[in-house]
Amino acid sequence: MNSIALSQPVSQSSRQQQALVDPFWLRALLISIAVGFIILFLILPLIIVLLEAFSKGFGAYVSALAEPDTQSAIRLTLLTALLTVPMNTVFGLTAAWAITRFEFRGKSLLTTLIDLPFSVSPVISGLIFVLLFGSQGWFGHWLAEHDVKIIFAVPGIILATLFITFPFVARELIPLMQEMGSEEEEAALSLGASGWLTFFKITLPNIKWGLLYGMLLCNARAMGEFGAVSVVSGHIRGLTNTLPLHVEVSYNEYDFVASFASASILAGLAIVTLILKTILEWKQQRDRQELSL
Amino acid sequence: MRQSYIMPGFRPTLGFTLLYLGLVVLIPLSTLVFKSLLLSWDDYVHIITNKRVLASFRVSLSTSLLAALIASFFGFIIAWVFVRYSFIGKRILDALIDLPFALPTAVAGIVLATIYQPNGYLGQLIMDVFGVKVAYTPIGITVALIFISLPFVVRTVQPVLQEFDSTMEEAASTLGASRLQIFSRVIFPNVFPALLTGFALAFARGVGEYGSVIFIAGNLPYVSEIVPLMIITKLEQYEYAGATAIALTLLVISFILLLLINLLQLWVRKRSGQL
Amino acid sequence: MSIILSDISKQFGTFTALNHIDLEIPEGELVALLGPSGCGKTTLLRIIAGLERPDSGRVLLNGEDKTEHHASHRGIGFVFQHYALFRHMTVFENVAFGLRVKDRKSRPSEAMIRKKVHTLLELVQLDWLHDRYPDQLSGGQRQRIALARALAVEPSVLLLDEPFGALDASVRKDLRQWLRHLHHDLNVTSIFVTHDQEEAMEVASQVVVLNHGRIEQQGGPSEIYDNPVNSFVSRFIGHTNIIDTEQVDQIWLSSSGLMPTDASQKVAHVRPHDIEVVKDAEIPSQAVLKDWQHLGSLIRIELVETGLQHFKNPIYAEMPNERFKQLQLDRGDQVAVKIRNARWFH
């Protein structure tokens, strides 16, 4: 019996026989087109970032990164991510809990509204905060009186980033928790576990990879957001420049080494994100397979 | 009201969700609507029908459309190759598809501008061979938007191709269909809705894209100025009314596109009897 | 159309799915390929269809060697286990597909296609569903549409992979009869794969029993049942008591009438209805009636040996309802056992 069970997947995968196989020339052609396109549009830009960053040598690269303005941009970028990712994570968890564990009216509307920031142009995402807190905005007058600065200051950057990265964790968790169902949690609760205990012992272990996945994407966007932040930041060097803005400012000042040096850090971040993302996808898939066995 | 007897935390989680959603998303977004309500219809029409603004809409819509079409064509081939064939390095390339999601748009912007500028790595070559200038023209904008659009298409088509029941192909084969007929009559119609969805997502994203485009666009009024840049220009000139009017129009276009996507998916499910 | 398979072998990695299969199927038969899962029956069917390429051997349809022919040029109709209906097409378009993909020369006119599809849909009694989509149909309906679609190209051989496997028990019963009648009317050489011996016996005119990639036996249902060639077939078809004579008391054996005629006969296979149960104080008893179950027209009796637990497993006997009442049997009764017929394997 064992040998039969083991050999089934083999026969399944080899089932792509006569009827389904494309001729060699077609396969070769399509693979060449696909690989060529990926090299041209994805791999080449990555290489160019490094080439340009090191175009004046390693020393110039290091000193560009060591510049105080670059350093402060890195610090601001980290601060932004450090604040926005936890906030949107807490939101994602509560929203997913409310939406997947209860029935209530307007649920699908709520789910749609959570996705809303994804369909808003980054520039508009910045603009709305200028309209709210800018000197001509709704609260502009009051803020000026109390000497609180939001636009062209760090709070504005954080608010805009919060808006942009708002859906990432929630939209990852909602389908996951929906699929998971609430039977295990109900079992724990009926055995006398408290709500928090149930969440930490039952829910969290089940959704951990999905949660990390959402946080990873949220973080990548928080560190990399350009359009929205650009509108609210005011581009004050050393004060309100995040790393992506620093890339722009240096580029526009023809300081290409500085620009590409900062860009290389962000490209490195993107590569790390992709690697972690692949690992998390693999973990999730493996957990799912274990579940179905 | 299933589950409500035993599952704890309904009020606090829903309450927090609504509060946070309101503060972070709904109130800020609604200012756009309220602000534009202060405009009279004539003012609005005046702003939008300004020649330079209209030109920016034409540039944004046409380049996004073209980019989404090109990305759909190549994205379909890439998804097909990933699902159907095996070759060395496939998994790495597969992971790389998401690069445009992960790479900050400003980085993409300066790199693409560097590659395609007239004396750039490829810009020079294309200039010499075809006599075409890529950067600082609508072609450059299209190139940047193809970069941004690609993962939308691949990632919507790929799972559908993966899930595609290959016994349908075998069935078609035993009924006498040729390979081409199987593709055009069985596979493609089943994947087409996903391709259309990916196309629409890419198009919607392209219309609002800013960071990856502005460096390569050259931002020449009437020629290569995109709508998001118009908004920023207005804002920098303290023309809040103008920025609001353009932004609202752009937002409505995005929403219409998303509505179309949802209707499309509804229609597909209805048509195949899943509803 | 007759089918001849000669020396067919197929490996999947290290797993041998088919091991030198030779099989002849005369025209007009309704054949069941029967065997446990993993025995290679589906692979064999797919090789006949051209969906799988054998590692060695030839496939001859009507005397013509079709081994190298593509599935689309073999003139076969294939009904898939999960039907593989085209989800984006209506029932009508599904059935019409095979006609529409013909090249211009042999493609019938639109009017002909309409007429033919509706005739086929009437044949499977589902013409009223012609504008539905597959997802809107029940399992039994999909099954019949899949059959109509396969028949549309007028195949000379009809191949069905586990045709009733995915259906509810009640629907399955009806469809079995229906398929048998349909085959009778159309008289197309048909082969279906099943792991359910009852289904094979009920529907097929010929049964081919496969195990571990080999053909164990081929023959009519009664022949397979009455004269199984080996222990596997005997156990696989119908119910059988297996009695190892080396583990059973010799006196018990002789009194029940089960005596090997020569030394090589060690294991006896006894059908439940070949065991007679006698309740008579005059005759010394060898067994106790432990339990009995009602199987409709038959009663199944579970017997254990008196005293010592010589049988590892109980012996099952079956008798008609009336006989059971006549004997006034009940749990705990001491009974004598007479074995009327046994087959010996080693």
Coordinates of C-alpha atoms in Angstrom, one line a residue, chain A residues 15-17 19-23 26-27 30-31 33-35 37-38 40-46 48-49 51-52 84 87-88 90-91 93-104 110 112-114 116-124 127-132 134-139 152 159 162-163 166 182 185-186 189-190 194-195 213 220-221 223-227 230-231 244-245 247-248 251-252 259-260 262-264 266-267 269-271 273-274 277-278 281-282, chain B residues 1-4 6-14 16-18 20-21 23-32 34-35 38 70-71 73-75 77-78 80-82 84-87 91 93-107 109-117 121-122 136 142-144 146-147 150 155 166 169-170 173 179 182 205 207-212 214-215 228-229 231-232 235-236 238 240 243-244 246-248 250-251 254-255 258 262:
Chain A
R15 CA 1.1 12.8 -16.7
Q16 CA 2.1 15.8 -18.8
Q17 CA 2.7 13.5 -21.7
A19 CA -1.1 15.5 -25.5
L20 CA 0.1 18.4 -23.5
V21 CA 3.8 19.0 -24.4
D22 CA 4.6 21.9 -26.6
P23 CA 7.2 21.4 -29.4
L26 CA 8.0 26.8 -29.2
R27 CA 9.3 26.2 -25.7
L30 CA 8.8 31.5 -25.3
I31 CA 11.4 30.9 -22.7
I33 CA 11.2 36.0 -24.8
A34 CA 10.3 35.7 -21.1
V35 CA 13.9 35.6 -19.9
F37 CA 12.2 40.6 -21.1
I38 CA 13.0 39.9 -17.4
L40 CA 15.9 43.9 -19.9
F41 CA 13.3 45.2 -17.5
L42 CA 14.3 43.8 -14.1
I43 CA 17.9 42.6 -13.9
L44 CA 19.5 45.3 -16.0
P45 CA 18.2 48.1 -13.7
L46 CA 19.5 46.3 -10.6
I48 CA 22.9 49.7 -13.3
V49 CA 22.2 50.8 -9.7
L51 CA 27.4 50.3 -11.5
E52 CA 26.5 53.9 -11.0
T84 CA 4.0 52.8 10.8
M87 CA 0.5 50.5 14.0
N88 CA -0.7 49.0 10.8
V90 CA -2.1 46.0 15.2
F91 CA -4.8 47.4 12.9
L93 CA -4.9 42.0 13.3
T94 CA -8.0 43.6 14.9
A95 CA -9.6 44.2 11.5
A96 CA -9.0 40.6 10.4
W97 CA -10.4 39.4 13.7
A98 CA -13.5 41.5 13.5
I99 CA -14.1 40.7 9.8
T100 CA -13.4 36.9 9.8
R101 CA -14.8 36.0 13.3
F102 CA -18.1 37.8 13.2
E103 CA -21.0 38.4 11.0
F104 CA -22.3 41.9 10.7
L110 CA -15.6 47.5 5.2
T112 CA -13.5 47.2 0.3
L113 CA -12.8 50.4 2.3
I114 CA -9.7 48.8 3.8
L116 CA -9.0 51.8 -0.7
P117 CA -5.5 53.3 -0.2
F118 CA -4.2 50.9 -2.8
S119 CA -6.3 52.5 -5.5
V120 CA -5.3 56.1 -4.6
S121 CA -2.4 57.6 -6.5
P122 CA 0.5 58.3 -4.2
V123 CA 0.5 61.9 -5.0
I124 CA -3.2 62.2 -4.0
L127 CA -2.3 65.9 -1.2
I128 CA -5.1 65.0 1.2
F129 CA -2.8 65.5 4.2
V130 CA -1.8 68.9 2.8
L131 CA -5.5 69.7 2.4
L132 CA -6.0 68.7 6.1
G134 CA -1.3 72.5 5.3
S135 CA -1.3 76.3 5.9
Q136 CA -4.5 76.6 3.9
G137 CA -5.9 73.3 5.2
W138 CA -8.8 72.6 7.5
F139 CA -6.7 72.5 10.6
F152 CA 6.8 69.8 5.7
L159 CA 0.8 60.1 8.4
L162 CA 0.5 55.3 7.4
F163 CA -2.1 55.9 4.8
F166 CA -2.6 50.9 5.6
S182 CA -12.8 29.5 13.8
E185 CA -10.6 28.8 18.5
E186 CA -14.0 27.8 19.4
L189 CA -12.7 28.8 24.2
S190 CA -15.1 26.0 25.0
S194 CA -9.5 33.1 27.7
G195 CA -9.8 35.3 24.6
Y213 CA 4.5 38.4 5.0
A220 CA 9.1 47.6 2.2
R221 CA 6.5 50.2 1.1
M223 CA 10.7 52.5 3.6
G224 CA 10.4 53.0 -0.1
E225 CA 7.4 55.3 -0.5
F226 CA 8.2 58.3 -2.6
G227 CA 5.2 60.1 -4.2
S230 CA 7.4 63.8 -1.5
V231 CA 4.2 65.9 -1.4
P244 CA 13.9 57.8 -1.4
L245 CA 13.6 61.6 -1.2
V247 CA 17.8 59.8 -3.9
E248 CA 15.7 62.4 -5.8
Y251 CA 19.9 63.2 -8.5
N252 CA 18.4 66.6 -9.3
S259 CA 22.0 59.4 -5.4
F260 CA 22.9 56.0 -6.6
S262 CA 21.4 55.8 -1.5
A263 CA 19.5 54.0 -4.2
S264 CA 21.8 50.9 -3.8
L266 CA 17.1 50.8 -1.2
A267 CA 17.7 48.2 -3.9
L269 CA 16.4 46.4 0.8
A270 CA 14.2 45.3 -2.1
I271 CA 16.3 42.2 -2.7
T273 CA 12.5 41.8 0.9
L274 CA 12.1 39.5 -2.2
K277 CA 9.1 37.0 0.7
T278 CA 10.0 33.8 -1.2
E281 CA 5.7 31.9 0.7
W282 CA 7.5 28.6 0.8
Chain B
M1 CA -25.3 35.7 14.1
R2 CA -23.1 32.7 14.1
Q3 CA -20.2 32.5 16.5
S4 CA -21.3 35.4 18.6
I6 CA -18.5 32.3 22.4
M7 CA -16.0 34.3 20.3
P8 CA -14.8 37.3 22.3
G9 CA -13.8 40.8 21.2
F10 CA -16.4 41.8 18.7
R11 CA -17.0 45.3 20.0
P12 CA -13.4 46.3 20.7
T13 CA -12.0 44.9 17.5
L14 CA -14.7 46.3 15.3
F16 CA -10.9 50.0 16.8
T17 CA -11.1 49.0 13.1
L18 CA -13.7 51.6 12.3
Y20 CA -8.5 53.7 12.8
L21 CA -10.0 53.4 9.3
L23 CA -8.8 58.6 11.2
V24 CA -6.2 57.3 8.8
V25 CA -8.1 56.8 5.6
L26 CA -11.7 58.1 5.5
I27 CA -11.3 61.5 7.0
P28 CA -8.2 62.5 5.1
L29 CA -9.7 61.2 1.8
S30 CA -13.0 62.9 2.4
T31 CA -11.2 66.3 2.6
L32 CA -10.6 65.9 -1.1
F34 CA -15.3 68.4 0.6
K35 CA -12.6 70.6 -0.7
L38 CA -16.3 74.3 -2.6
I70 CA 2.6 45.6 -23.6
A71 CA 2.9 44.3 -20.1
F73 CA 1.4 40.5 -23.7
F74 CA 4.8 39.8 -22.2
G75 CA 3.4 39.1 -18.7
I77 CA 4.2 34.8 -21.9
I78 CA 6.2 35.0 -18.6
W80 CA 2.9 30.7 -19.2
V81 CA 6.6 29.9 -19.2
F82 CA 6.8 29.9 -15.4
R84 CA 4.3 25.2 -18.0
Y85 CA 8.0 24.8 -18.6
S86 CA 10.9 24.0 -16.4
F87 CA 14.3 25.6 -17.0
R91 CA 12.7 30.1 -9.4
L93 CA 13.4 34.8 -12.0
D94 CA 10.0 34.0 -10.6
A95 CA 10.9 35.8 -7.3
L96 CA 12.4 38.7 -9.3
I97 CA 9.0 39.4 -10.9
D98 CA 7.9 41.2 -7.7
L99 CA 10.9 43.6 -7.9
P100 CA 8.8 46.5 -9.1
F101 CA 6.6 46.0 -6.0
A102 CA 9.6 46.0 -3.7
L103 CA 11.9 48.5 -5.3
P104 CA 11.2 52.1 -4.2
T105 CA 9.8 54.0 -7.2
A106 CA 12.3 56.7 -7.0
V107 CA 15.1 54.2 -7.5
G109 CA 12.9 56.2 -11.8
I110 CA 16.6 57.3 -11.7
V111 CA 17.8 53.9 -13.0
L112 CA 15.4 53.9 -15.9
A113 CA 16.3 57.5 -16.7
T114 CA 20.0 56.6 -16.6
I115 CA 19.6 53.6 -18.9
Y116 CA 17.4 55.3 -21.5
Q117 CA 18.7 58.9 -21.6
Y121 CA 23.4 52.4 -21.7
L122 CA 20.4 51.6 -24.0
Y136 CA 12.2 62.6 -21.9
T142 CA 5.7 54.0 -21.3
V143 CA 8.9 52.1 -20.5
A144 CA 8.7 53.1 -16.8
I146 CA 5.8 48.7 -18.3
F147 CA 8.2 48.1 -15.5
L150 CA 4.6 43.7 -15.2
R155 CA 0.7 37.7 -10.6
S166 CA -5.2 20.2 -17.7
E169 CA -6.8 20.0 -22.6
E170 CA -6.7 16.2 -22.8
S173 CA -7.2 16.6 -27.7
R179 CA -2.6 22.3 -30.2
I182 CA -6.7 23.8 -27.7
R205 CA -1.8 51.8 -11.2
V207 CA -2.4 56.4 -14.3
G208 CA -1.5 57.3 -10.8
E209 CA 2.2 56.4 -10.9
Y210 CA 4.6 59.2 -10.0
G211 CA 8.0 58.2 -8.7
S212 CA 9.2 55.9 -11.5
I214 CA 9.1 61.7 -13.4
F215 CA 12.8 61.2 -13.9
P228 CA 0.3 63.3 -10.9
L229 CA 3.0 65.9 -11.8
I231 CA -1.2 68.0 -9.2
I232 CA 2.2 68.6 -7.6
L235 CA 0.3 72.5 -5.3
E236 CA 3.8 74.1 -5.5
Y238 CA -0.4 77.1 -4.0
Y240 CA -5.1 74.2 -4.0
A243 CA -4.8 70.4 -7.4
T244 CA -8.0 69.2 -5.8
I246 CA -7.4 67.3 -10.9
A247 CA -6.8 64.9 -8.1
L248 CA -10.6 64.2 -7.8
L250 CA -7.9 61.1 -11.3
L251 CA -9.4 59.4 -8.3
S254 CA -9.2 54.9 -10.8
F255 CA -12.4 54.0 -9.0
L258 CA -11.7 49.2 -10.2
N262 CA -15.1 43.9 -10.0

